[in-house]
Amino acid sequence: MTRVVITGMGAVTPLGNDAKTFSKNVLAGELGIDEITKFDATETGVHVAGEVKGFDIKERVGKKSGRRMDLFSQYAVHSALEAAEQAGINEENTDPYELGVIYGSGIGGLTTIQEQVIKMHDKGPQRVSPMFVPTSIVNMAAGNISMRLGAKNISTSIVTACSSGTNAIGEAYRQIKEGRAQAMITGGSEASVNEIGIAGFAALTALTTEADKQRASLPFDSNRSGFVMGEGGATLILESLDHAKKRGANILGEVVGYGSTSDAYHMTSPDPSGEGAARAMSQAIKEANITPDEIGYINAHGTATPSNDSSEAHAINQVFGKDSQVQVSSTKSMTGHLLGAAGAIEAVATIAALQTGTLPPNIGLTKQDPECDVNVVTKANEKKTDLQYAISNSFGFGGHNAVLTFKKWGEK
């Protein structure tokens, strides 16, 4: 059976604009949430976000190329180039026809859409940019990555709201496992910290209106009041084990399972029983050919909305049992919620935990909700030296559930 390994990671996040910095900060429990600076958000009633800070388009994307991309594509290409550099993957050691791209985004070019609709309204339809469509459509993250890295296998996009990044990685894993490619570039990106993004989610009453950044994103806490919008992206390079070994790649971890289900319940609310999420976790664990008690860590979806956290906790308890000691944290307590990119940056965080034996803490939690009865990671219990397997959960509007099982790298 084909084993699928991770050989490169890249990231643009509220906690750093490369995978190494992000991993260091997320494991240390740093806070990437702060006051919104991109626009005056006063009228929305929302005060904070997980903004990307100090992003330099010239570093990898290039100023000229960047002008032909929405911000979400810029984040995608930047992180993909970083991941490819770390993996050392190129056309000399990898057949372009065996290298594909599957990439996720929940919304795509929202910044471009906002700008061009305003322009059309204010100045008329003749002033709409000819680049409006090719920069705003969701598939252009995958398209730009494939063009930049010469990937000629499948190039496609996954749009499953907040599950997009996790579904993309899972489908890329399957592409290699089932023999349709030797290597895949995969992940997710999102750039929705703008007026329409914040206003739209605020209208749903999904976003917290808490002004104190330390108390804004509180997954599993009794005082949680909604999610904090985040932005950024992350990319993984996946390869068949044989392909990675043949070219002498440094292996960072392994993808061993993937589950994907639907709640078939509600447009925006998860099934409160957690049944669909539980099935996705069970699928991901079963495909890894292990039992739930071998999972040492769960990177939870944990959005800090009242409905998500309780339903996810119920799902975890269905799979692992109410007395399970599996440790759980939501890194959204530090980054906010990156929508379609969330599962991608959380995959990086989960792999970093497996590599180091340090779990990302669930910061900010002071009073755990009895409806969220899970074993939450704190600074006191974050060390787990025997960690071998971990799962990462993502659940999206529309009832999409996606779960990945990762394994610490080892030949066996």
mmCIF file of C-alpha atoms in Angstrom:
data_model
loop_
_atom_site.group_PDB
_atom_site.id
_atom_site.type_symbol
_atom_site.label_atom_id
_atom_site.label_comp_id
_atom_site.label_asym_id
_atom_site.label_seq_id
_atom_site.Cartn_x
_atom_site.Cartn_y
_atom_site.Cartn_z
ATOM 1 C CA MET A 1 0.000 0.000 0.000
ATOM 2 C CA THR A 2 1.269 3.485 -0.870
ATOM 3 C CA ARG A 3 2.325 5.542 2.133
ATOM 4 C CA VAL A 4 1.939 9.324 1.896
ATOM 5 C CA VAL A 5 4.490 11.544 3.612
ATOM 6 C CA ILE A 6 4.928 15.272 4.158
ATOM 7 C CA THR A 7 8.191 16.763 2.905
ATOM 8 C CA GLY A 8 7.529 20.506 2.908
ATOM 9 C CA MET A 9 5.439 23.084 4.749
ATOM 10 C CA GLY A 10 4.835 26.793 4.200
ATOM 11 C CA ALA A 11 2.633 29.266 6.037
ATOM 12 C CA VAL A 12 1.374 32.851 6.145
ATOM 13 C CA THR A 13 -0.499 33.396 9.406
ATOM 14 C CA PRO A 14 -1.353 35.833 12.207
ATOM 15 C CA LEU A 15 1.522 34.173 14.120
ATOM 16 C CA GLY A 16 4.223 34.459 11.475
ATOM 17 C CA ASN A 17 4.796 34.383 7.751
ATOM 18 C CA ASP A 18 6.728 31.136 7.476
ATOM 19 C CA ALA A 19 6.079 27.639 8.810
ATOM 20 C CA LYS A 20 8.977 27.678 11.284
ATOM 21 C CA THR A 21 7.928 30.945 12.942
ATOM 22 C CA PHE A 22 4.270 29.959 12.995
ATOM 23 C CA SER A 23 5.049 26.552 14.525
ATOM 24 C CA LYS A 24 7.277 28.088 17.194
ATOM 25 C CA ASN A 25 4.671 30.688 18.164
ATOM 26 C CA VAL A 26 1.647 28.387 18.120
ATOM 27 C CA LEU A 27 3.416 25.828 20.325
ATOM 28 C CA ALA A 28 4.466 28.620 22.689
ATOM 29 C CA GLY A 29 0.869 29.844 23.079
ATOM 30 C CA GLU A 30 1.444 33.274 21.529
ATOM 31 C CA LEU A 31 -1.555 35.444 20.645
ATOM 32 C CA GLY A 32 -1.896 36.570 17.029
ATOM 33 C CA ILE A 33 -5.196 38.415 17.516
ATOM 34 C CA ASP A 34 -5.257 42.205 17.765
ATOM 35 C CA GLU A 35 -7.249 45.297 16.867
ATOM 36 C CA ILE A 36 -8.394 45.498 13.237
ATOM 37 C CA THR A 37 -6.079 47.823 11.296
ATOM 38 C CA LYS A 38 -7.037 47.128 7.662
ATOM 39 C CA PHE A 39 -10.124 49.340 7.766
ATOM 40 C CA ASP A 40 -12.348 51.201 10.232
ATOM 41 C CA ALA A 41 -14.572 48.428 11.589
ATOM 42 C CA THR A 42 -16.458 50.620 14.063
ATOM 43 C CA GLU A 43 -19.849 50.318 12.373
ATOM 44 C CA THR A 44 -19.658 46.523 12.244
ATOM 45 C CA GLY A 45 -19.373 46.307 16.027
ATOM 46 C CA VAL A 46 -16.361 43.981 15.604
ATOM 47 C CA HIS A 47 -13.050 45.096 17.068
ATOM 48 C CA VAL A 48 -10.379 42.417 16.612
ATOM 49 C CA ALA A 49 -9.085 39.992 14.003
ATOM 50 C CA GLY A 50 -6.191 37.653 13.316
ATOM 51 C CA GLU A 51 -4.494 39.784 10.670
ATOM 52 C CA VAL A 52 -1.350 38.770 8.796
ATOM 53 C CA LYS A 53 1.389 41.210 9.767
ATOM 54 C CA GLY A 54 4.354 42.380 7.693
ATOM 55 C CA PHE A 55 3.606 40.273 4.625
ATOM 56 C CA ASP A 56 6.208 41.082 1.944
ATOM 57 C CA ILE A 57 4.944 40.320 -1.533
ATOM 58 C CA LYS A 58 8.446 40.771 -2.943
ATOM 59 C CA GLU A 59 9.903 37.951 -0.820
ATOM 60 C CA ARG A 60 8.511 35.106 -2.934
ATOM 61 C CA VAL A 61 5.493 36.114 -5.013
ATOM 62 C CA GLY A 62 7.040 39.175 -6.656
ATOM 63 C CA LYS A 63 5.472 42.597 -7.004
ATOM 64 C CA LYS A 64 4.659 42.253 -10.712
ATOM 65 C CA SER A 65 3.091 38.802 -10.343
ATOM 66 C CA GLY A 66 1.235 39.895 -7.222
ATOM 67 C CA ARG A 67 -0.604 42.620 -9.109
ATOM 68 C CA ARG A 68 -2.366 39.855 -11.042
ATOM 69 C CA MET A 69 -3.507 38.035 -7.903
ATOM 70 C CA ASP A 70 -6.024 38.621 -5.151
ATOM 71 C CA LEU A 71 -4.553 38.580 -1.664
ATOM 72 C CA PHE A 72 -5.775 35.013 -1.050
ATOM 73 C CA SER A 73 -3.745 33.829 -4.071
ATOM 74 C CA GLN A 74 -0.712 35.765 -2.878
ATOM 75 C CA TYR A 75 -0.874 33.958 0.467
ATOM 76 C CA ALA A 76 -1.281 30.630 -1.330
ATOM 77 C CA VAL A 77 1.640 31.141 -3.710
ATOM 78 C CA HIS A 78 3.936 32.469 -0.968
ATOM 79 C CA SER A 79 3.305 29.457 1.265
ATOM 80 C CA ALA A 80 3.520 27.018 -1.668
ATOM 81 C CA LEU A 81 6.916 28.353 -2.724
ATOM 82 C CA GLU A 82 8.171 28.083 0.863
ATOM 83 C CA ALA A 83 6.912 24.494 1.098
ATOM 84 C CA ALA A 84 8.497 23.576 -2.246
ATOM 85 C CA GLU A 85 11.804 25.114 -1.140
ATOM 86 C CA GLN A 86 11.797 23.092 2.078
ATOM 87 C CA ALA A 87 10.859 19.912 0.214
ATOM 88 C CA GLY A 88 13.516 20.552 -2.427
ATOM 89 C CA ILE A 89 11.038 19.503 -5.071
ATOM 90 C CA ASN A 90 11.648 20.649 -8.657
ATOM 91 C CA GLU A 91 11.335 19.546 -12.270
ATOM 92 C CA GLU A 92 14.728 17.818 -12.129
ATOM 93 C CA ASN A 93 13.677 15.364 -9.412
ATOM 94 C CA THR A 94 9.905 15.215 -9.991
ATOM 95 C CA ASP A 95 8.029 14.504 -13.218
ATOM 96 C CA PRO A 96 5.674 17.505 -13.774
ATOM 97 C CA TYR A 97 2.991 15.067 -14.941
ATOM 98 C CA GLU A 98 3.193 13.331 -11.543
ATOM 99 C CA LEU A 99 2.915 16.603 -9.563
ATOM 100 C CA GLY A 100 -0.557 18.018 -8.893
ATOM 101 C CA VAL A 101 -2.334 20.720 -6.905
ATOM 102 C CA ILE A 102 -5.484 20.480 -4.795
ATOM 103 C CA TYR A 103 -6.106 23.701 -2.897
ATOM 104 C CA GLY A 104 -8.921 25.038 -0.739
ATOM 105 C CA SER A 105 -10.561 28.377 -0.050
ATOM 106 C CA GLY A 106 -13.926 29.132 1.448
ATOM 107 C CA ILE A 107 -14.576 32.384 -0.413
ATOM 108 C CA GLY A 108 -11.663 33.182 -2.724
ATOM 109 C CA GLY A 109 -10.995 36.696 -3.976
ATOM 110 C CA LEU A 110 -13.235 38.618 -1.617
ATOM 111 C CA THR A 111 -10.961 41.668 -1.524
ATOM 112 C CA THR A 112 -11.089 41.959 -5.300
ATOM 113 C CA ILE A 113 -14.852 41.412 -5.389
ATOM 114 C CA GLN A 114 -15.394 44.163 -2.830
ATOM 115 C CA GLU A 115 -13.115 46.626 -4.620
ATOM 116 C CA GLN A 116 -14.588 46.025 -8.074
ATOM 117 C CA VAL A 117 -18.236 46.133 -6.997
ATOM 118 C CA ILE A 118 -17.573 49.490 -5.343
ATOM 119 C CA LYS A 119 -15.833 50.697 -8.500
ATOM 120 C CA MET A 120 -18.735 49.584 -10.674
ATOM 121 C CA HIS A 121 -21.223 51.293 -8.367
ATOM 122 C CA ASP A 122 -19.275 54.544 -8.156
ATOM 123 C CA LYS A 123 -17.824 54.835 -11.669
ATOM 124 C CA GLY A 124 -19.870 52.536 -13.888
ATOM 125 C CA PRO A 125 -19.415 49.087 -15.448
ATOM 126 C CA GLN A 126 -16.847 50.269 -17.975
ATOM 127 C CA ARG A 127 -14.378 50.862 -15.143
ATOM 128 C CA VAL A 128 -14.415 47.274 -13.866
ATOM 129 C CA SER A 129 -10.952 45.771 -14.194
ATOM 130 C CA PRO A 130 -10.390 43.173 -16.937
ATOM 131 C CA MET A 131 -8.557 41.195 -14.234
ATOM 132 C CA PHE A 132 -11.629 41.089 -11.984
ATOM 133 C CA VAL A 133 -12.741 37.566 -12.933
ATOM 134 C CA PRO A 134 -9.331 35.854 -13.208
ATOM 135 C CA THR A 135 -8.199 37.260 -9.861
ATOM 136 C CA SER A 136 -11.368 36.700 -7.837
ATOM 137 C CA ILE A 137 -12.376 33.149 -8.777
ATOM 138 C CA VAL A 138 -11.633 30.508 -6.143
ATOM 139 C CA ASN A 139 -9.641 28.168 -8.394
ATOM 140 C CA MET A 140 -6.903 30.734 -9.009
ATOM 141 C CA ALA A 141 -4.950 29.795 -5.888
ATOM 142 C CA ALA A 142 -4.497 26.332 -7.397
ATOM 143 C CA GLY A 143 -4.025 27.794 -10.871
ATOM 144 C CA ASN A 144 -1.321 30.232 -9.817
ATOM 145 C CA ILE A 145 0.510 27.544 -7.809
ATOM 146 C CA SER A 146 0.443 25.065 -10.680
ATOM 147 C CA MET A 147 1.769 27.683 -13.117
ATOM 148 C CA ARG A 148 4.485 28.826 -10.746
ATOM 149 C CA LEU A 149 5.702 25.311 -9.875
ATOM 150 C CA GLY A 150 4.992 23.588 -13.189
ATOM 151 C CA ALA A 151 2.537 21.061 -11.762
ATOM 152 C CA LYS A 152 0.796 19.295 -14.673
ATOM 153 C CA ASN A 153 -1.182 16.570 -12.897
ATOM 154 C CA ILE A 154 -4.604 17.421 -11.454
ATOM 155 C CA SER A 155 -5.073 21.097 -10.553
ATOM 156 C CA THR A 156 -8.333 21.697 -8.770
ATOM 157 C CA SER A 157 -9.998 23.528 -5.909
ATOM 158 C CA ILE A 158 -12.034 22.472 -2.913
ATOM 159 C CA VAL A 159 -14.746 24.779 -1.555
ATOM 160 C CA THR A 160 -16.382 23.379 1.578
ATOM 161 C CA ALA A 161 -16.473 26.545 3.692
ATOM 162 C CA CYS A 162 -14.350 26.096 6.814
ATOM 163 C CA SER A 163 -13.495 22.500 5.891
ATOM 164 C CA SER A 164 -11.866 23.498 2.588
ATOM 165 C CA GLY A 165 -8.213 23.254 3.642
ATOM 166 C CA THR A 166 -8.664 19.912 5.377
ATOM 167 C CA ASN A 167 -10.701 18.463 2.517
ATOM 168 C CA ALA A 168 -8.027 19.646 0.068
ATOM 169 C CA ILE A 169 -5.248 17.887 1.992
ATOM 170 C CA GLY A 170 -7.382 14.773 2.318
ATOM 171 C CA GLU A 171 -8.173 14.609 -1.381
ATOM 172 C CA ALA A 172 -4.500 15.232 -2.253
ATOM 173 C CA TYR A 173 -3.562 12.372 0.082
ATOM 174 C CA ARG A 174 -6.021 10.113 -1.734
ATOM 175 C CA GLN A 175 -4.637 11.186 -5.119
ATOM 176 C CA ILE A 176 -1.223 9.799 -4.122
ATOM 177 C CA LYS A 177 -2.490 6.825 -2.116
ATOM 178 C CA GLU A 178 -4.572 5.624 -5.061
ATOM 179 C CA GLY A 179 -1.691 5.980 -7.526
ATOM 180 C CA ARG A 180 -2.864 8.957 -9.577
ATOM 181 C CA ALA A 181 0.117 11.174 -8.662
ATOM 182 C CA GLN A 182 3.509 10.863 -6.982
ATOM 183 C CA ALA A 183 3.492 14.324 -5.358
ATOM 184 C CA MET A 184 0.872 16.944 -4.500
ATOM 185 C CA ILE A 185 0.873 20.589 -3.461
ATOM 186 C CA THR A 186 -2.057 21.145 -1.123
ATOM 187 C CA GLY A 187 -3.496 23.405 1.549
ATOM 188 C CA GLY A 188 -5.765 26.415 1.803
ATOM 189 C CA SER A 189 -5.796 30.197 1.837
ATOM 190 C CA GLU A 190 -8.223 32.962 2.755
ATOM 191 C CA ALA A 191 -8.227 36.776 2.806
ATOM 192 C CA SER A 192 -11.522 37.912 4.267
ATOM 193 C CA VAL A 193 -10.452 40.499 6.838
ATOM 194 C CA ASN A 194 -12.152 43.291 4.918
ATOM 195 C CA GLU A 195 -15.374 45.286 5.177
ATOM 196 C CA ILE A 196 -17.687 42.815 3.457
ATOM 197 C CA GLY A 197 -16.122 39.782 5.133
ATOM 198 C CA ILE A 198 -16.417 41.186 8.637
ATOM 199 C CA ALA A 199 -19.819 42.765 7.987
ATOM 200 C CA GLY A 200 -21.227 39.551 6.508
ATOM 201 C CA PHE A 201 -20.198 37.299 9.380
ATOM 202 C CA ALA A 202 -21.175 39.994 11.913
ATOM 203 C CA ALA A 203 -24.663 40.050 10.378
ATOM 204 C CA LEU A 204 -24.873 36.309 11.092
ATOM 205 C CA THR A 205 -23.916 37.086 14.725
ATOM 206 C CA ALA A 206 -21.092 34.578 14.256
ATOM 207 C CA LEU A 207 -18.284 36.993 15.242
ATOM 208 C CA THR A 208 -17.439 38.059 18.759
ATOM 209 C CA THR A 209 -17.884 41.728 19.607
ATOM 210 C CA GLU A 210 -15.388 41.458 22.476
ATOM 211 C CA ALA A 211 -12.883 44.333 22.324
ATOM 212 C CA ASP A 212 -10.305 42.760 24.665
ATOM 213 C CA LYS A 213 -8.028 40.685 22.417
ATOM 214 C CA GLN A 214 -7.095 38.457 25.355
ATOM 215 C CA ARG A 215 -10.748 37.489 25.859
ATOM 216 C CA ALA A 216 -11.951 37.479 22.260
ATOM 217 C CA SER A 217 -11.356 33.889 21.090
ATOM 218 C CA LEU A 218 -12.263 31.458 23.867
ATOM 219 C CA PRO A 219 -12.860 27.935 22.532
ATOM 220 C CA PHE A 220 -14.613 25.614 25.017
ATOM 221 C CA ASP A 221 -14.993 28.427 27.572
ATOM 222 C CA SER A 222 -18.339 29.198 29.199
ATOM 223 C CA ASN A 223 -17.846 32.845 28.205
ATOM 224 C CA ARG A 224 -17.146 32.243 24.516
ATOM 225 C CA SER A 225 -19.077 34.684 22.366
ATOM 226 C CA GLY A 226 -18.284 33.932 18.725
ATOM 227 C CA PHE A 227 -15.266 33.536 16.500
ATOM 228 C CA VAL A 228 -12.513 35.969 15.570
ATOM 229 C CA MET A 229 -11.872 36.343 11.833
ATOM 230 C CA GLY A 230 -8.377 35.356 10.721
ATOM 231 C CA GLU A 231 -6.519 35.374 7.402
ATOM 232 C CA GLY A 232 -3.571 33.661 5.740
ATOM 233 C CA GLY A 233 -2.743 30.322 4.208
ATOM 234 C CA ALA A 234 -0.600 27.218 4.436
ATOM 235 C CA THR A 235 0.723 24.600 2.031
ATOM 236 C CA LEU A 236 1.960 21.037 2.423
ATOM 237 C CA ILE A 237 4.010 19.047 -0.056
ATOM 238 C CA LEU A 238 2.796 15.435 -0.004
ATOM 239 C CA GLU A 239 4.648 12.606 -1.711
ATOM 240 C CA SER A 240 4.529 8.859 -1.965
ATOM 241 C CA LEU A 241 7.123 7.411 0.393
ATOM 242 C CA ASP A 242 8.951 5.778 -2.507
ATOM 243 C CA HIS A 243 9.174 9.058 -4.421
ATOM 244 C CA ALA A 244 10.399 10.970 -1.357
ATOM 245 C CA LYS A 245 13.034 8.339 -0.574
ATOM 246 C CA LYS A 246 14.214 8.121 -4.172
ATOM 247 C CA ARG A 247 15.123 11.801 -4.227
ATOM 248 C CA GLY A 248 16.495 11.831 -0.661
ATOM 249 C CA ALA A 249 13.840 14.109 0.810
ATOM 250 C CA ASN A 250 13.682 14.999 4.511
ATOM 251 C CA ILE A 251 10.385 13.582 5.797
ATOM 252 C CA LEU A 252 8.439 15.705 8.297
ATOM 253 C CA GLY A 253 5.447 13.484 9.007
ATOM 254 C CA GLU A 254 2.899 11.153 7.458
ATOM 255 C CA VAL A 255 -0.777 11.392 6.510
ATOM 256 C CA VAL A 256 -2.409 8.084 7.422
ATOM 257 C CA GLY A 257 -6.165 8.725 7.416
ATOM 258 C CA TYR A 258 -8.928 10.972 6.112
ATOM 259 C CA GLY A 259 -12.632 11.160 6.897
ATOM 260 C CA SER A 260 -15.302 13.294 5.263
ATOM 261 C CA THR A 261 -19.037 13.329 6.015
ATOM 262 C CA SER A 262 -22.094 15.554 5.895
ATOM 263 C CA ASP A 263 -24.461 16.532 8.707
ATOM 264 C CA ALA A 264 -27.350 17.085 6.249
ATOM 265 C CA TYR A 265 -28.791 19.245 9.034
ATOM 266 C CA HIS A 266 -28.633 23.056 8.664
ATOM 267 C CA MET A 267 -27.052 25.822 6.546
ATOM 268 C CA THR A 268 -24.893 27.291 9.300
ATOM 269 C CA SER A 269 -25.371 25.263 12.494
ATOM 270 C CA PRO A 270 -23.696 21.920 13.159
ATOM 271 C CA ASP A 271 -25.804 18.966 14.216
ATOM 272 C CA PRO A 272 -25.836 19.444 18.020
ATOM 273 C CA SER A 273 -25.477 15.696 18.559
ATOM 274 C CA GLY A 274 -22.095 15.736 16.788
ATOM 275 C CA GLU A 275 -23.019 12.551 14.893
ATOM 276 C CA GLY A 276 -21.599 13.639 11.520
ATOM 277 C CA ALA A 277 -18.376 14.955 13.030
ATOM 278 C CA ALA A 278 -17.978 11.732 15.014
ATOM 279 C CA ARG A 279 -18.339 9.652 11.833
ATOM 280 C CA ALA A 280 -15.640 11.712 10.109
ATOM 281 C CA MET A 281 -13.253 11.183 13.032
ATOM 282 C CA SER A 282 -14.003 7.469 13.082
ATOM 283 C CA GLN A 283 -13.357 7.211 9.333
ATOM 284 C CA ALA A 284 -10.004 9.004 9.626
ATOM 285 C CA ILE A 285 -8.917 6.761 12.504
ATOM 286 C CA LYS A 286 -10.120 3.570 10.817
ATOM 287 C CA GLU A 287 -8.232 4.357 7.603
ATOM 288 C CA ALA A 288 -5.074 4.797 9.691
ATOM 289 C CA ASN A 289 -5.635 1.220 10.904
ATOM 290 C CA ILE A 290 -5.429 2.261 14.541
ATOM 291 C CA THR A 291 -7.840 2.562 17.476
ATOM 292 C CA PRO A 292 -9.057 5.804 19.091
ATOM 293 C CA ASP A 293 -6.929 5.220 22.182
ATOM 294 C CA GLU A 294 -3.791 5.521 20.024
ATOM 295 C CA ILE A 295 -4.633 9.162 19.220
ATOM 296 C CA GLY A 296 -2.747 11.411 21.630
ATOM 297 C CA TYR A 297 -3.918 14.833 20.461
ATOM 298 C CA ILE A 298 -6.881 16.426 18.705
ATOM 299 C CA ASN A 299 -6.485 19.783 17.006
ATOM 300 C CA ALA A 300 -10.127 20.766 17.366
ATOM 301 C CA HIS A 301 -12.154 22.913 15.005
ATOM 302 C CA GLY A 302 -13.057 24.857 18.166
ATOM 303 C CA THR A 303 -14.348 28.124 16.713
ATOM 304 C CA ALA A 304 -15.504 29.590 20.058
ATOM 305 C CA THR A 305 -19.100 29.787 18.870
ATOM 306 C CA PRO A 306 -21.639 28.383 21.325
ATOM 307 C CA SER A 307 -22.971 25.724 18.934
ATOM 308 C CA ASN A 308 -19.713 24.472 17.398
ATOM 309 C CA ASP A 309 -17.743 23.808 20.558
ATOM 310 C CA SER A 310 -20.444 21.849 22.356
ATOM 311 C CA SER A 311 -21.321 19.712 19.311
ATOM 312 C CA GLU A 312 -17.631 19.004 18.668
ATOM 313 C CA ALA A 313 -17.124 18.007 22.304
ATOM 314 C CA HIS A 314 -20.091 15.626 22.043
ATOM 315 C CA ALA A 315 -18.585 14.156 18.862
ATOM 316 C CA ILE A 316 -15.194 13.647 20.539
ATOM 317 C CA ASN A 317 -16.852 11.905 23.470
ATOM 318 C CA GLN A 318 -18.787 9.609 21.112
ATOM 319 C CA VAL A 319 -15.568 8.460 19.441
ATOM 320 C CA PHE A 320 -13.147 8.445 22.368
ATOM 321 C CA GLY A 321 -15.438 7.962 25.379
ATOM 322 C CA LYS A 322 -16.256 10.458 28.112
ATOM 323 C CA ASP A 323 -13.363 9.298 30.280
ATOM 324 C CA SER A 324 -10.776 9.542 27.516
ATOM 325 C CA GLN A 325 -7.540 11.343 28.295
ATOM 326 C CA VAL A 326 -6.921 12.379 24.690
ATOM 327 C CA GLN A 327 -5.794 16.003 24.816
ATOM 328 C CA VAL A 328 -7.675 18.648 22.864
ATOM 329 C CA SER A 329 -6.950 22.238 21.891
ATOM 330 C CA SER A 330 -8.138 24.802 19.416
ATOM 331 C CA THR A 331 -5.350 26.887 17.920
ATOM 332 C CA LYS A 332 -8.062 29.369 16.891
ATOM 333 C CA SER A 333 -7.624 30.686 20.431
ATOM 334 C CA MET A 334 -4.385 32.195 19.058
ATOM 335 C CA THR A 335 -4.968 32.740 15.339
ATOM 336 C CA GLY A 336 -8.677 33.324 15.024
ATOM 337 C CA HIS A 337 -10.611 31.404 12.388
ATOM 338 C CA LEU A 338 -9.075 31.415 8.906
ATOM 339 C CA LEU A 339 -12.205 29.917 7.291
ATOM 340 C CA GLY A 340 -11.063 27.848 4.276
ATOM 341 C CA ALA A 341 -7.414 28.150 5.341
ATOM 342 C CA ALA A 342 -8.024 27.022 8.925
ATOM 343 C CA GLY A 343 -7.457 23.313 8.303
ATOM 344 C CA ALA A 344 -4.247 24.042 6.404
ATOM 345 C CA ILE A 345 -2.524 26.074 9.117
ATOM 346 C CA GLU A 346 -3.869 23.652 11.726
ATOM 347 C CA ALA A 347 -2.300 20.754 9.815
ATOM 348 C CA VAL A 348 1.060 22.551 10.151
ATOM 349 C CA ALA A 349 0.434 23.041 13.882
ATOM 350 C CA THR A 350 -0.489 19.366 14.329
ATOM 351 C CA ILE A 351 2.619 18.161 12.485
ATOM 352 C CA ALA A 352 4.747 20.500 14.614
ATOM 353 C CA ALA A 353 3.208 18.953 17.732
ATOM 354 C CA LEU A 354 4.079 15.447 16.508
ATOM 355 C CA GLN A 355 7.647 16.510 15.693
ATOM 356 C CA THR A 356 8.305 18.200 19.040
ATOM 357 C CA GLY A 357 6.089 16.410 21.557
ATOM 358 C CA THR A 358 4.698 19.790 22.612
ATOM 359 C CA LEU A 359 0.962 20.357 22.168
ATOM 360 C CA PRO A 360 -0.465 23.784 21.252
ATOM 361 C CA PRO A 361 -2.240 25.134 24.336
ATOM 362 C CA ASN A 362 -5.855 26.313 24.361
ATOM 363 C CA ILE A 363 -5.077 29.827 25.571
ATOM 364 C CA GLY A 364 -7.558 32.168 27.242
ATOM 365 C CA LEU A 365 -9.722 29.440 28.746
ATOM 366 C CA THR A 366 -10.547 30.156 32.394
ATOM 367 C CA LYS A 367 -13.940 28.505 32.942
ATOM 368 C CA GLN A 368 -14.566 25.406 30.855
ATOM 369 C CA ASP A 369 -18.162 24.933 29.724
ATOM 370 C CA PRO A 370 -19.645 21.718 31.189
ATOM 371 C CA GLU A 371 -21.140 21.129 27.715
ATOM 372 C CA CYS A 372 -17.563 21.011 26.376
ATOM 373 C CA ASP A 373 -16.310 18.172 28.540
ATOM 374 C CA VAL A 374 -12.958 17.391 26.884
ATOM 375 C CA ASN A 375 -9.406 17.199 28.220
ATOM 376 C CA VAL A 376 -8.143 20.638 27.168
ATOM 377 C CA VAL A 377 -4.429 21.315 26.652
ATOM 378 C CA THR A 378 -2.970 23.877 29.057
ATOM 379 C CA LYS A 379 0.584 25.073 29.682
ATOM 380 C CA ALA A 380 0.716 22.554 32.534
ATOM 381 C CA ASN A 381 -0.003 19.451 30.412
ATOM 382 C CA GLU A 382 1.343 20.458 26.977
ATOM 383 C CA LYS A 383 4.307 18.049 26.964
ATOM 384 C CA LYS A 384 3.521 14.646 25.496
ATOM 385 C CA THR A 385 6.721 12.845 24.639
ATOM 386 C CA ASP A 386 5.000 9.618 23.563
ATOM 387 C CA LEU A 387 2.826 11.337 20.942
ATOM 388 C CA GLN A 388 2.593 9.181 17.799
ATOM 389 C CA TYR A 389 -0.786 9.990 16.237
ATOM 390 C CA ALA A 390 -2.960 13.111 16.124
ATOM 391 C CA ILE A 391 -6.093 14.194 14.298
ATOM 392 C CA SER A 392 -7.142 17.602 13.003
ATOM 393 C CA ASN A 393 -10.844 18.488 12.727
ATOM 394 C CA SER A 394 -12.558 20.970 10.397
ATOM 395 C CA PHE A 395 -16.290 21.575 10.125
ATOM 396 C CA GLY A 396 -17.942 23.984 7.691
ATOM 397 C CA PHE A 397 -21.200 25.767 6.959
ATOM 398 C CA GLY A 398 -23.426 23.440 4.953
ATOM 399 C CA GLY A 399 -22.652 20.530 7.285
ATOM 400 C CA HIS A 400 -19.226 19.611 5.850
ATOM 401 C CA ASN A 401 -17.036 17.558 8.208
ATOM 402 C CA ALA A 402 -13.405 16.744 7.411
ATOM 403 C CA VAL A 403 -10.768 15.061 9.582
ATOM 404 C CA LEU A 404 -7.143 14.103 8.956
ATOM 405 C CA THR A 405 -5.023 11.629 10.894
ATOM 406 C CA PHE A 406 -1.311 12.411 11.058
ATOM 407 C CA LYS A 407 1.504 10.173 12.282
ATOM 408 C CA LYS A 408 4.902 11.090 13.652
ATOM 409 C CA TRP A 409 7.453 10.074 11.060
ATOM 410 C CA GLY A 410 9.035 6.685 11.483
ATOM 411 C CA GLU A 411 9.981 3.943 9.019
ATOM 412 C CA LYS A 412 7.499 1.507 10.600
#
